mmCIF file of C-alpha atoms in Angstrom:
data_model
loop_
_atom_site.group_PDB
_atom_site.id
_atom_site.type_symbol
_atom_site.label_atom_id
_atom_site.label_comp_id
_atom_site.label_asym_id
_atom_site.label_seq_id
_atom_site.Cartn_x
_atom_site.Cartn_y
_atom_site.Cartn_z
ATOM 1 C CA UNK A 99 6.799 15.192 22.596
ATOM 2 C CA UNK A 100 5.285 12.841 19.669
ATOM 3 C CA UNK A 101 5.470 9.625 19.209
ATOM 4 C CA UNK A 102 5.734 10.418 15.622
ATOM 5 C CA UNK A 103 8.376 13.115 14.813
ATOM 6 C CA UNK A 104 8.552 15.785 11.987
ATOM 7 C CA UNK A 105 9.274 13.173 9.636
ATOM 8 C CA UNK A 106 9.233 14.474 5.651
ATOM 9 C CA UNK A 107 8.972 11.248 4.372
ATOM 10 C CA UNK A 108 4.890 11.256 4.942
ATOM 11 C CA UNK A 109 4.843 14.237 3.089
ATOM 12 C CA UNK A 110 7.349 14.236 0.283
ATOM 13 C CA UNK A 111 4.891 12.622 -2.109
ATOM 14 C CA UNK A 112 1.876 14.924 -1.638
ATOM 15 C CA UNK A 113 2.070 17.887 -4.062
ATOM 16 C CA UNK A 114 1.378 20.370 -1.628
ATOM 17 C CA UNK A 115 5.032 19.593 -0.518
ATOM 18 C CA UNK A 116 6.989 18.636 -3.154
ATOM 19 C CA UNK A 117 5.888 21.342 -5.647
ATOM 20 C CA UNK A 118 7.364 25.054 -5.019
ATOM 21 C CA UNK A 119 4.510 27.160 -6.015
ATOM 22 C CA UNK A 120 1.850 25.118 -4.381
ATOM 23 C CA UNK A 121 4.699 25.317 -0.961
ATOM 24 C CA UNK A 122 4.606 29.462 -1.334
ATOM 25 C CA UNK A 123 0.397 29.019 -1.492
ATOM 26 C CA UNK A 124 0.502 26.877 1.410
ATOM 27 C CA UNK A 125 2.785 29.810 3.064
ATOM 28 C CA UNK A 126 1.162 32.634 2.422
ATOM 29 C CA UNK A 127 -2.266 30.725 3.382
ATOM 30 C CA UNK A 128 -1.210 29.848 6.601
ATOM 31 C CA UNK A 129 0.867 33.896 7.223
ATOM 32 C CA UNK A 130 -2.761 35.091 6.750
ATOM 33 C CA UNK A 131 -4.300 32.949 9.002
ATOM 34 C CA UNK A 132 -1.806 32.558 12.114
ATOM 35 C CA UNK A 133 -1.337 29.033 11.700
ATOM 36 C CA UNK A 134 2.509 27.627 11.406
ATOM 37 C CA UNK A 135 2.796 25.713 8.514
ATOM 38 C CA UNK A 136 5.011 23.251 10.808
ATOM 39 C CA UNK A 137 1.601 22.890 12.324
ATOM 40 C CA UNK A 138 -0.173 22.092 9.667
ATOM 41 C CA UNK A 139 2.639 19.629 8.616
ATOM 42 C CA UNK A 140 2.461 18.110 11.777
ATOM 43 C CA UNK A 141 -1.624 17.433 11.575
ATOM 44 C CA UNK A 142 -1.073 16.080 8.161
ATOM 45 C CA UNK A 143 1.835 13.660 9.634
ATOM 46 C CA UNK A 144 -0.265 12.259 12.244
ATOM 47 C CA UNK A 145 -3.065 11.373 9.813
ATOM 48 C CA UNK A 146 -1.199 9.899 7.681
ATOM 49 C CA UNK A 147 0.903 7.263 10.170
ATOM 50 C CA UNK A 148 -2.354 6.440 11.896
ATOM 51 C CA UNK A 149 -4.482 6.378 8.874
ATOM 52 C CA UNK A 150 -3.860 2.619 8.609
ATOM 53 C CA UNK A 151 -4.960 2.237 12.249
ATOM 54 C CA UNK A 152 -8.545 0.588 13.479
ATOM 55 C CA UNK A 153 -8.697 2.504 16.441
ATOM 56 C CA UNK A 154 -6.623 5.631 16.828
ATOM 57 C CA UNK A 155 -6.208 5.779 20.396
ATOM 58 C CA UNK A 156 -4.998 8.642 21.900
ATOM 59 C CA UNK A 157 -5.021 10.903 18.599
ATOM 60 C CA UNK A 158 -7.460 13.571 20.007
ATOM 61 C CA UNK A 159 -4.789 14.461 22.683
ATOM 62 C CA UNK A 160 -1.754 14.398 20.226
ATOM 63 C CA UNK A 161 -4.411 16.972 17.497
ATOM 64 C CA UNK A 162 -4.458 18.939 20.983
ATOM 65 C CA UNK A 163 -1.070 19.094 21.943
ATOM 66 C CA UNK A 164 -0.103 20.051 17.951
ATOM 67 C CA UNK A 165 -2.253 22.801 17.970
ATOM 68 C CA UNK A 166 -2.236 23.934 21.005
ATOM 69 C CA UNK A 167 1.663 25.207 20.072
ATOM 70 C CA UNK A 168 -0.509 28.071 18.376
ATOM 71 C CA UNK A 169 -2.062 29.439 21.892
#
């Protein structure tokens, strides 16, 4: 699968995570546009463990295999 896994430590500091009502927006956001929010969790994940990273090799095919779980 990843060589980064569903890990809540990159997000438990961004707002959009931590705080309740801003979770439900997120939710209801996503509902409406057929996009899991484990998705969009995942994305966020990815560019935040690589963000640190010169050269992000191989990170176009791991943003294609995370989304396409939507197909």
């Amino acid at each position: 699968m990843s060589d980064i896994s569903l890990d809540d430590s990159y997000l438990s500091d961004l707002p959009l995570w931590a705080d309740d009502e801003a979770s439900t927006v997120l939710e209801r956001i996503c509902s409406q546009h057929g996009v899991p929010v484990d998705v969009v969790s995942e994305l966020v994940i990815l560019q935040r463990a690589r963000q640190h990273q010169e050269r992000a090799a191989g990170i176009y095919q791991r943003i294609e295999e995370i989304l396409g779980r939507m197909d």
